[in-house]
Amino acid sequence: MANYRWEELKARHQQVRQLLLRQGSLKRLPRSRPRHPDEERLLIDIAVRRIRRARAEGRLAKIDARRWRLQFR
């Protein structure tokens, strides 16, 4: 079984992250806490409405059983 130096790995991770932040490689940090249930429900509703509208307008075409093609405007 391999021995890992967790403290060194953690310190190195922090150094790399700081370097990326300084360089501007990381513009926005990922979400660190879960979404509120109401917000999640609202986002799902918006996505479903977009899919339904695209299907109604003919911009979403079924290619295979599990493959779809969306034509952007």
Coordinates of N, CA and C in Angstrom, one line a residue:
M1 N 0.8 -1.2 0.0 CA 0.0 0.0 0.0 C 0.9 1.2 0.0
A2 N 0.5 2.2 -0.8 CA 1.3 3.4 -0.9 C 1.1 4.3 0.2
N3 N 2.2 5.0 0.6 CA 2.1 6.0 1.7 C 2.1 7.4 1.0
Y4 N 1.0 8.1 1.3 CA 0.9 9.4 0.8 C 1.2 10.5 1.8
R5 N 1.8 11.5 1.4 CA 2.1 12.6 2.3 C 1.0 13.7 2.0
W6 N -0.1 13.5 2.8 CA -1.3 14.3 2.6 C -1.1 15.8 2.8
E7 N -0.3 16.1 3.8 CA 0.0 17.5 4.1 C 0.7 18.2 2.9
E8 N 1.7 17.5 2.3 CA 2.4 18.0 1.2 C 1.5 18.2 0.0
L9 N 0.7 17.2 -0.2 CA -0.3 17.3 -1.4 C -1.2 18.4 -1.2
K10 N -1.7 18.6 0.0 CA -2.7 19.7 0.3 C -2.0 21.0 0.1
A11 N -0.7 21.2 0.6 CA 0.0 22.4 0.4 C 0.3 22.7 -1.0
R12 N 0.6 21.7 -1.8 CA 0.9 21.9 -3.2 C -0.4 22.3 -4.0
H13 N -1.5 21.7 -3.6 CA -2.7 22.0 -4.2 C -3.1 23.5 -4.0
Q14 N -2.9 24.0 -2.8 CA -3.1 25.4 -2.5 C -2.2 26.3 -3.3
Q15 N -0.9 25.9 -3.4 CA 0.0 26.7 -4.2 C -0.4 26.8 -5.7
V16 N -0.8 25.7 -6.2 CA -1.3 25.6 -7.6 C -2.5 26.5 -7.8
R17 N -3.4 26.3 -6.9 CA -4.7 27.1 -7.0 C -4.4 28.6 -6.9
Q18 N -3.5 29.0 -6.0 CA -3.2 30.4 -5.9 C -2.6 30.9 -7.2
L19 N -1.7 30.1 -7.8 CA -1.0 30.5 -9.0 C -2.0 30.7 -10.1
L20 N -3.0 29.7 -10.2 CA -4.0 29.8 -11.3 C -4.9 31.0 -11.1
L21 N -5.2 31.4 -9.8 CA -6.0 32.6 -9.5 C -5.3 33.8 -10.0
R22 N -4.0 33.9 -9.7 CA -3.2 35.0 -10.0 C -3.1 35.2 -11.5
Q23 N -2.9 34.1 -12.2 CA -2.8 34.1 -13.7 C -4.1 34.4 -14.4
G24 N -5.2 34.3 -13.7 CA -6.5 34.6 -14.2 C -7.1 33.3 -14.9
S25 N -6.5 32.2 -14.7 CA -7.0 30.9 -15.3 C -8.3 30.5 -14.6
L26 N -8.5 30.8 -13.4 CA -9.7 30.5 -12.7 C -10.5 31.8 -12.5
K27 N -11.5 32.0 -13.4 CA -12.3 33.2 -13.3 C -13.3 33.2 -12.2
R28 N -14.0 32.0 -12.1 CA -15.1 31.9 -11.2 C -14.9 30.5 -10.5
L29 N -14.9 30.6 -9.2 CA -14.8 29.3 -8.4 C -16.1 28.5 -8.5
P30 N -15.9 27.2 -8.5 CA -17.1 26.3 -8.6 C -18.0 26.5 -7.4
R31 N -19.3 26.2 -7.5 CA -20.2 26.3 -6.4 C -19.8 25.4 -5.3
S32 N -19.8 26.0 -4.1 CA -19.3 25.2 -2.9 C -20.4 24.7 -2.0
R33 N -21.6 25.2 -2.2 CA -22.7 24.7 -1.4 C -23.9 24.3 -2.3
P34 N -24.7 23.4 -1.9 CA -25.9 22.9 -2.7 C -26.9 24.0 -3.0
R35 N -27.5 23.9 -4.1 CA -28.6 24.9 -4.4 C -29.8 24.7 -3.5
H36 N -30.5 25.8 -3.4 CA -31.8 25.8 -2.6 C -32.8 25.0 -3.4
P37 N -33.6 24.2 -2.8 CA -34.5 23.3 -3.5 C -35.4 24.1 -4.5
D38 N -35.9 25.3 -4.1 CA -36.7 26.1 -5.0 C -36.0 26.5 -6.2
E39 N -34.7 26.9 -6.0 CA -33.9 27.4 -7.1 C -33.6 26.2 -8.1
E40 N -33.4 25.0 -7.5 CA -33.1 23.8 -8.4 C -34.4 23.5 -9.2
R41 N -35.6 23.5 -8.5 CA -36.8 23.3 -9.2 C -37.1 24.3 -10.3
L42 N -36.8 25.5 -10.1 CA -37.0 26.6 -11.1 C -36.0 26.4 -12.3
L43 N -34.8 26.0 -12.0 CA -33.8 25.8 -13.1 C -34.2 24.6 -14.0
I44 N -34.7 23.6 -13.3 CA -35.2 22.4 -14.1 C -36.4 22.8 -14.9
D45 N -37.3 23.5 -14.4 CA -38.5 24.0 -15.1 C -38.1 24.8 -16.3
I46 N -37.1 25.7 -16.2 CA -36.7 26.5 -17.3 C -36.1 25.6 -18.4
A47 N -35.3 24.6 -18.0 CA -34.6 23.7 -19.0 C -35.7 22.9 -19.7
V48 N -36.7 22.4 -19.0 CA -37.8 21.6 -19.6 C -38.5 22.5 -20.6
R49 N -38.8 23.7 -20.2 CA -39.6 24.6 -21.1 C -38.8 24.9 -22.4
R50 N -37.4 25.1 -22.3 CA -36.6 25.3 -23.4 C -36.6 24.1 -24.4
I51 N -36.5 22.9 -23.8 CA -36.5 21.7 -24.6 C -37.9 21.5 -25.3
R52 N -39.0 21.8 -24.6 CA -40.3 21.6 -25.2 C -40.5 22.7 -26.3
R53 N -40.0 23.9 -26.1 CA -40.1 24.9 -27.2 C -39.3 24.5 -28.4
A54 N -38.1 24.0 -28.2 CA -37.2 23.7 -29.3 C -37.8 22.5 -30.1
R55 N -38.5 21.6 -29.4 CA -39.1 20.4 -30.1 C -40.3 20.9 -30.9
A56 N -41.1 21.9 -30.3 CA -42.3 22.4 -31.0 C -41.9 23.2 -32.2
E57 N -40.7 23.9 -32.2 CA -40.3 24.7 -33.3 C -39.5 23.9 -34.3
G58 N -39.2 22.6 -34.0 CA -38.5 21.8 -34.9 C -37.0 21.9 -34.9
R59 N -36.5 22.6 -33.9 CA -35.1 22.8 -33.7 C -34.4 21.6 -33.0
L60 N -35.1 20.7 -32.4 CA -34.6 19.6 -31.7 C -35.0 18.3 -32.5
A61 N -34.0 17.7 -33.1 CA -34.4 16.5 -33.9 C -33.8 15.2 -33.3
K62 N -34.6 14.2 -33.3 CA -34.1 12.9 -32.7 C -33.3 12.2 -33.8
I63 N -32.1 11.8 -33.4 CA -31.2 11.1 -34.4 C -31.3 9.6 -34.1
D64 N -31.1 9.2 -32.9 CA -31.2 7.8 -32.5 C -32.0 7.7 -31.2
A65 N -32.0 6.5 -30.6 CA -32.8 6.3 -29.4 C -32.3 7.2 -28.3
R66 N -31.0 7.5 -28.2 CA -30.4 8.3 -27.2 C -29.6 9.5 -27.7
R67 N -29.8 9.8 -28.9 CA -29.0 11.0 -29.5 C -30.0 12.0 -30.1
W68 N -29.7 13.3 -29.8 CA -30.6 14.4 -30.3 C -29.6 15.4 -30.9
R69 N -30.2 16.2 -31.8 CA -29.5 17.3 -32.4 C -30.3 18.6 -32.2
L70 N -29.6 19.6 -31.7 CA -30.2 20.9 -31.4 C -29.6 21.9 -32.4
Q71 N -30.5 22.5 -33.1 CA -30.0 23.6 -34.1 C -30.1 24.9 -33.4
F72 N -29.0 25.6 -33.2 CA -29.0 26.9 -32.6 C -29.5 28.0 -33.6
R73 N -30.0 29.0 -33.1 CA -30.5 30.1 -33.9 C -29.3 30.9 -34.6

